[in-house]
Amino acid sequence: METRCYKCDAPVSAEQAFCPKCGAVQGMADAGARRGEGWDLAATVVGQQLPVAPPSRPSAAQAARADQTNAAPAQVSRGGNTVLLAVIGFVAVLLIGGLLILLLYLNSQG
């Protein structure tokens, strides 16, 4: 049995879940799109998001608070990662060196 795509009117066989022409999900045409609820895969093409209403403008008090929090951003220290990597590297060299010395010692003992 062959049906038609509800979006582009292309022929779609009964065992196909997606339209071969436009990619619309088949068998979901009767589900209505609900605004403001985010993703609704039953009523849209897979991966397409419904439009969301624009956010309301903040009040003057909220805008003043936002300006105060954004006025002086904190300085981020990037030197901590370098020191940590140096310590890890030093410990790794000590471990490998110690294992090599132990291996040479055990090898010389026969």
Short mmCIF file of C-alpha atoms in Angstrom, two decimals:
data_model
loop_
_atom_site.label_atom_id
_atom_site.label_comp_id
_atom_site.label_asym_id
_atom_site.label_seq_id
_atom_site.Cartn_x
_atom_site.Cartn_y
_atom_site.Cartn_z
CA MET A 1 0.00 0.00 0.00
CA GLU A 2 1.37 3.38 -0.99
CA THR A 3 0.53 6.64 0.76
CA ARG A 4 1.48 10.26 0.13
CA CYS A 5 3.75 12.45 2.26
CA TYR A 6 1.76 15.01 4.21
CA LYS A 7 4.43 17.69 3.63
CA CYS A 8 5.59 17.34 0.02
CA ASP A 9 2.96 14.91 -1.38
CA ALA A 10 5.62 12.47 -2.62
CA PRO A 11 4.72 8.76 -2.80
CA VAL A 12 5.77 6.83 0.34
CA SER A 13 5.40 3.08 0.83
CA ALA A 14 3.78 1.75 4.00
CA GLU A 15 7.01 0.31 5.45
CA GLN A 16 8.94 3.61 5.19
CA ALA A 17 9.14 5.75 8.33
CA PHE A 18 10.54 8.82 6.53
CA CYS A 19 9.68 10.52 3.26
CA PRO A 20 12.40 9.75 0.69
CA LYS A 21 12.08 13.26 -0.79
CA CYS A 22 11.84 15.66 2.18
CA GLY A 23 12.67 13.42 5.19
CA ALA A 24 9.47 14.15 7.10
CA VAL A 25 8.38 11.57 9.68
CA GLN A 26 5.46 9.60 8.26
CA GLY A 27 2.31 8.72 10.20
CA MET A 28 2.63 11.74 12.47
CA ALA A 29 0.59 14.30 10.52
CA ASP A 30 -2.31 14.21 12.98
CA ALA A 31 -0.17 15.39 15.92
CA GLY A 32 -0.52 19.13 16.36
CA ALA A 33 2.49 21.32 17.03
CA ARG A 34 2.52 22.81 20.53
CA ARG A 35 4.25 26.16 20.94
CA GLY A 36 6.54 26.80 23.89
CA GLU A 37 7.14 23.16 24.74
CA GLY A 38 10.52 22.80 23.00
CA TRP A 39 11.13 19.72 20.87
CA ASP A 40 8.07 18.02 19.41
CA LEU A 41 9.34 15.31 17.09
CA ALA A 42 5.86 14.03 16.41
CA ALA A 43 4.87 17.21 14.62
CA THR A 44 8.13 18.34 13.03
CA VAL A 45 10.86 17.01 10.79
CA VAL A 46 13.46 15.21 12.92
CA GLY A 47 15.89 17.73 14.42
CA GLN A 48 13.90 20.87 13.66
CA GLN A 49 13.00 22.97 16.69
CA LEU A 50 9.79 24.91 17.02
CA PRO A 51 10.20 28.69 17.21
CA VAL A 52 10.20 30.09 20.74
CA ALA A 53 8.74 33.44 21.75
CA PRO A 54 11.39 36.13 22.38
CA PRO A 55 12.28 36.72 26.04
CA SER A 56 10.77 39.70 27.83
CA ARG A 57 12.92 42.76 28.52
CA PRO A 58 14.41 42.92 32.03
CA SER A 59 13.27 45.61 34.44
CA ALA A 60 15.54 48.52 35.38
CA ALA A 61 16.49 46.88 38.70
CA GLN A 62 17.40 43.61 36.99
CA ALA A 63 19.47 45.47 34.39
CA ALA A 64 21.35 47.37 37.14
CA ARG A 65 22.13 44.09 38.96
CA ALA A 66 23.37 42.54 35.72
CA ASP A 67 25.63 45.54 35.08
CA GLN A 68 27.13 45.26 38.58
CA THR A 69 27.91 41.55 38.21
CA ASN A 70 29.46 42.04 34.76
CA ALA A 71 31.44 45.16 35.71
CA ALA A 72 34.63 43.47 36.96
CA PRO A 73 35.18 39.96 35.62
CA ALA A 74 37.42 37.77 37.76
CA GLN A 75 40.94 37.13 36.52
CA VAL A 76 41.48 33.49 35.57
CA SER A 77 44.82 32.00 36.51
CA ARG A 78 46.18 29.74 33.79
CA GLY A 79 49.49 28.97 35.51
CA GLY A 80 47.99 26.25 37.71
CA ASN A 81 47.69 23.78 34.82
CA THR A 82 51.31 24.27 33.79
CA VAL A 83 52.59 23.57 37.30
CA LEU A 84 50.37 20.49 37.60
CA LEU A 85 51.61 19.11 34.27
CA ALA A 86 55.23 19.73 35.30
CA VAL A 87 54.73 17.85 38.59
CA ILE A 88 53.03 14.93 36.82
CA GLY A 89 55.85 14.79 34.26
CA PHE A 90 58.50 14.85 37.00
CA VAL A 91 56.81 12.02 38.90
CA ALA A 92 56.49 9.98 35.70
CA VAL A 93 60.22 10.41 34.94
CA LEU A 94 61.09 9.35 38.50
CA LEU A 95 58.89 6.26 38.27
CA ILE A 96 60.26 5.18 34.90
CA GLY A 97 63.84 5.81 36.04
CA GLY A 98 63.27 3.85 39.25
CA LEU A 99 61.79 0.94 37.35
CA LEU A 100 64.73 0.90 34.92
CA ILE A 101 67.23 0.91 37.80
CA LEU A 102 65.30 -1.92 39.51
CA LEU A 103 65.23 -3.89 36.26
CA LEU A 104 68.99 -3.44 35.75
CA TYR A 105 69.67 -4.44 39.36
CA LEU A 106 67.53 -7.59 39.13
CA ASN A 107 69.11 -8.45 35.77
CA SER A 108 72.63 -8.18 37.23
CA GLN A 109 71.76 -10.46 40.17
CA GLY A 110 71.19 -13.23 37.73
#
